[in-house]
PDB file of C-alpha atoms in Angstrom:
ATOM      1  CA  UNK A 215      35.317  -4.573  -0.598  1.00 64.00           C
ATOM      2  CA  UNK A 216      32.735  -5.807  -2.899  1.00 66.00           C
ATOM      3  CA  UNK A 217      31.886  -8.929  -0.910  1.00 70.00           C
ATOM      4  CA  UNK A 218      31.540  -6.548   2.233  1.00 69.00           C
ATOM      5  CA  UNK A 219      29.051  -4.162   0.316  1.00 67.00           C
ATOM      6  CA  UNK A 220      27.008  -7.285  -0.799  1.00 67.00           C
ATOM      7  CA  UNK A 221      26.875  -8.269   2.931  1.00 65.00           C
ATOM      8  CA  UNK A 222      25.571  -5.113   3.964  1.00 66.00           C
ATOM      9  CA  UNK A 223      22.765  -4.884   1.156  1.00 71.00           C
ATOM     10  CA  UNK A 224      21.314  -8.087   2.499  1.00 71.00           C
ATOM     11  CA  UNK A 225      17.723  -7.987   3.858  1.00 69.00           C
ATOM     12  CA  UNK A 226      17.313  -9.757   7.293  1.00 74.00           C
ATOM     13  CA  UNK A 227      15.579 -12.581   7.689  1.00 74.00           C
ATOM     14  CA  UNK A 228      11.994 -12.222   8.838  1.00 76.00           C
ATOM     15  CA  UNK A 229      11.449  -8.541   7.328  1.00 77.00           C
ATOM     16  CA  UNK A 230       8.935  -8.030   4.615  1.00 76.00           C
ATOM     17  CA  UNK A 231      10.803  -8.835   1.213  1.00 74.00           C
ATOM     18  CA  UNK A 232       9.466  -7.012  -1.842  1.00 74.00           C
ATOM     19  CA  UNK A 233      10.008 -10.097  -3.759  1.00 75.00           C
ATOM     20  CA  UNK A 234       7.242 -11.954  -1.384  1.00 76.00           C
ATOM     21  CA  UNK A 235       4.379  -9.760  -2.441  1.00 81.00           C
ATOM     22  CA  UNK A 236       1.348 -11.149  -4.447  1.00 85.00           C
ATOM     23  CA  UNK A 237      -0.794  -9.245  -6.703  1.00 88.00           C
ATOM     24  CA  UNK A 238      -4.001  -8.020  -5.813  1.00 88.00           C
ATOM     25  CA  UNK A 239      -6.658 -10.596  -6.198  1.00 91.00           C
ATOM     26  CA  UNK A 240      -9.792  -8.761  -7.206  1.00 91.00           C
ATOM     27  CA  UNK A 241     -11.963 -12.007  -6.873  1.00 95.00           C
ATOM     28  CA  UNK A 242     -11.760 -11.457  -3.212  1.00 94.00           C
ATOM     29  CA  UNK A 243     -14.409  -8.987  -1.936  1.00 96.00           C
ATOM     30  CA  UNK A 244     -12.216  -7.978   1.084  1.00 96.00           C
ATOM     31  CA  UNK A 245      -9.446  -6.789  -1.273  1.00 95.00           C
ATOM     32  CA  UNK A 246     -12.027  -5.023  -3.314  1.00 96.00           C
ATOM     33  CA  UNK A 247     -13.386  -3.314  -0.407  1.00 97.00           C
ATOM     34  CA  UNK A 248      -9.852  -2.362   0.840  1.00 96.00           C
ATOM     35  CA  UNK A 249      -8.232  -1.231  -2.130  1.00 95.00           C
ATOM     36  CA  UNK A 250     -10.870   0.347  -4.226  1.00 96.00           C
ATOM     37  CA  UNK A 251     -14.170   1.105  -2.230  1.00 98.00           C
ATOM     38  CA  UNK A 252     -12.200   2.703   0.989  1.00 98.00           C
ATOM     39  CA  UNK A 253      -9.821   4.850  -0.983  1.00 98.00           C
ATOM     40  CA  UNK A 254     -12.580   6.305  -3.096  1.00 98.00           C
ATOM     41  CA  UNK A 255     -14.782   7.067  -0.300  1.00 98.00           C
ATOM     42  CA  UNK A 256     -12.006   8.623   1.302  1.00 98.00           C
ATOM     43  CA  UNK A 257     -11.452  10.793  -1.570  1.00 98.00           C
ATOM     44  CA  UNK A 258     -14.984  11.477  -1.841  1.00 98.00           C
ATOM     45  CA  UNK A 259     -15.633  12.573   1.952  1.00 97.00           C
ATOM     46  CA  UNK A 260     -12.516  14.721   1.592  1.00 96.00           C
ATOM     47  CA  UNK A 261     -13.782  16.793  -1.483  1.00 95.00           C
ATOM     48  CA  UNK A 262     -17.284  17.051   0.098  1.00 95.00           C
ATOM     49  CA  UNK A 263     -15.379  18.099   3.358  1.00 95.00           C
ATOM     50  CA  UNK A 264     -13.278  20.879   1.670  1.00 93.00           C
ATOM     51  CA  UNK A 265     -16.233  22.248  -0.040  1.00 89.00           C
ATOM     52  CA  UNK A 266     -18.306  22.521   3.067  1.00 87.00           C
ATOM     53  CA  UNK A 267     -15.336  24.433   4.706  1.00 85.00           C
ATOM     54  CA  UNK A 268     -14.874  27.043   1.715  1.00 77.00           C
ATOM     55  CA  UNK A 269     -18.757  27.962   2.254  1.00 69.00           C
TER      56      UNK A 269
END
């Protein structure tokens, strides 16, 4: 029964695996833009849009 349970929990080949993730490399300008600049811009635009909508 335990062996069957372990077989069902395996991740299929070719699918993203949490163990394969790499850390964010902040020396790469693209990763700084994608992970820092764009989220801050989206939040700022949302706050600006929400403030304009209330007026």
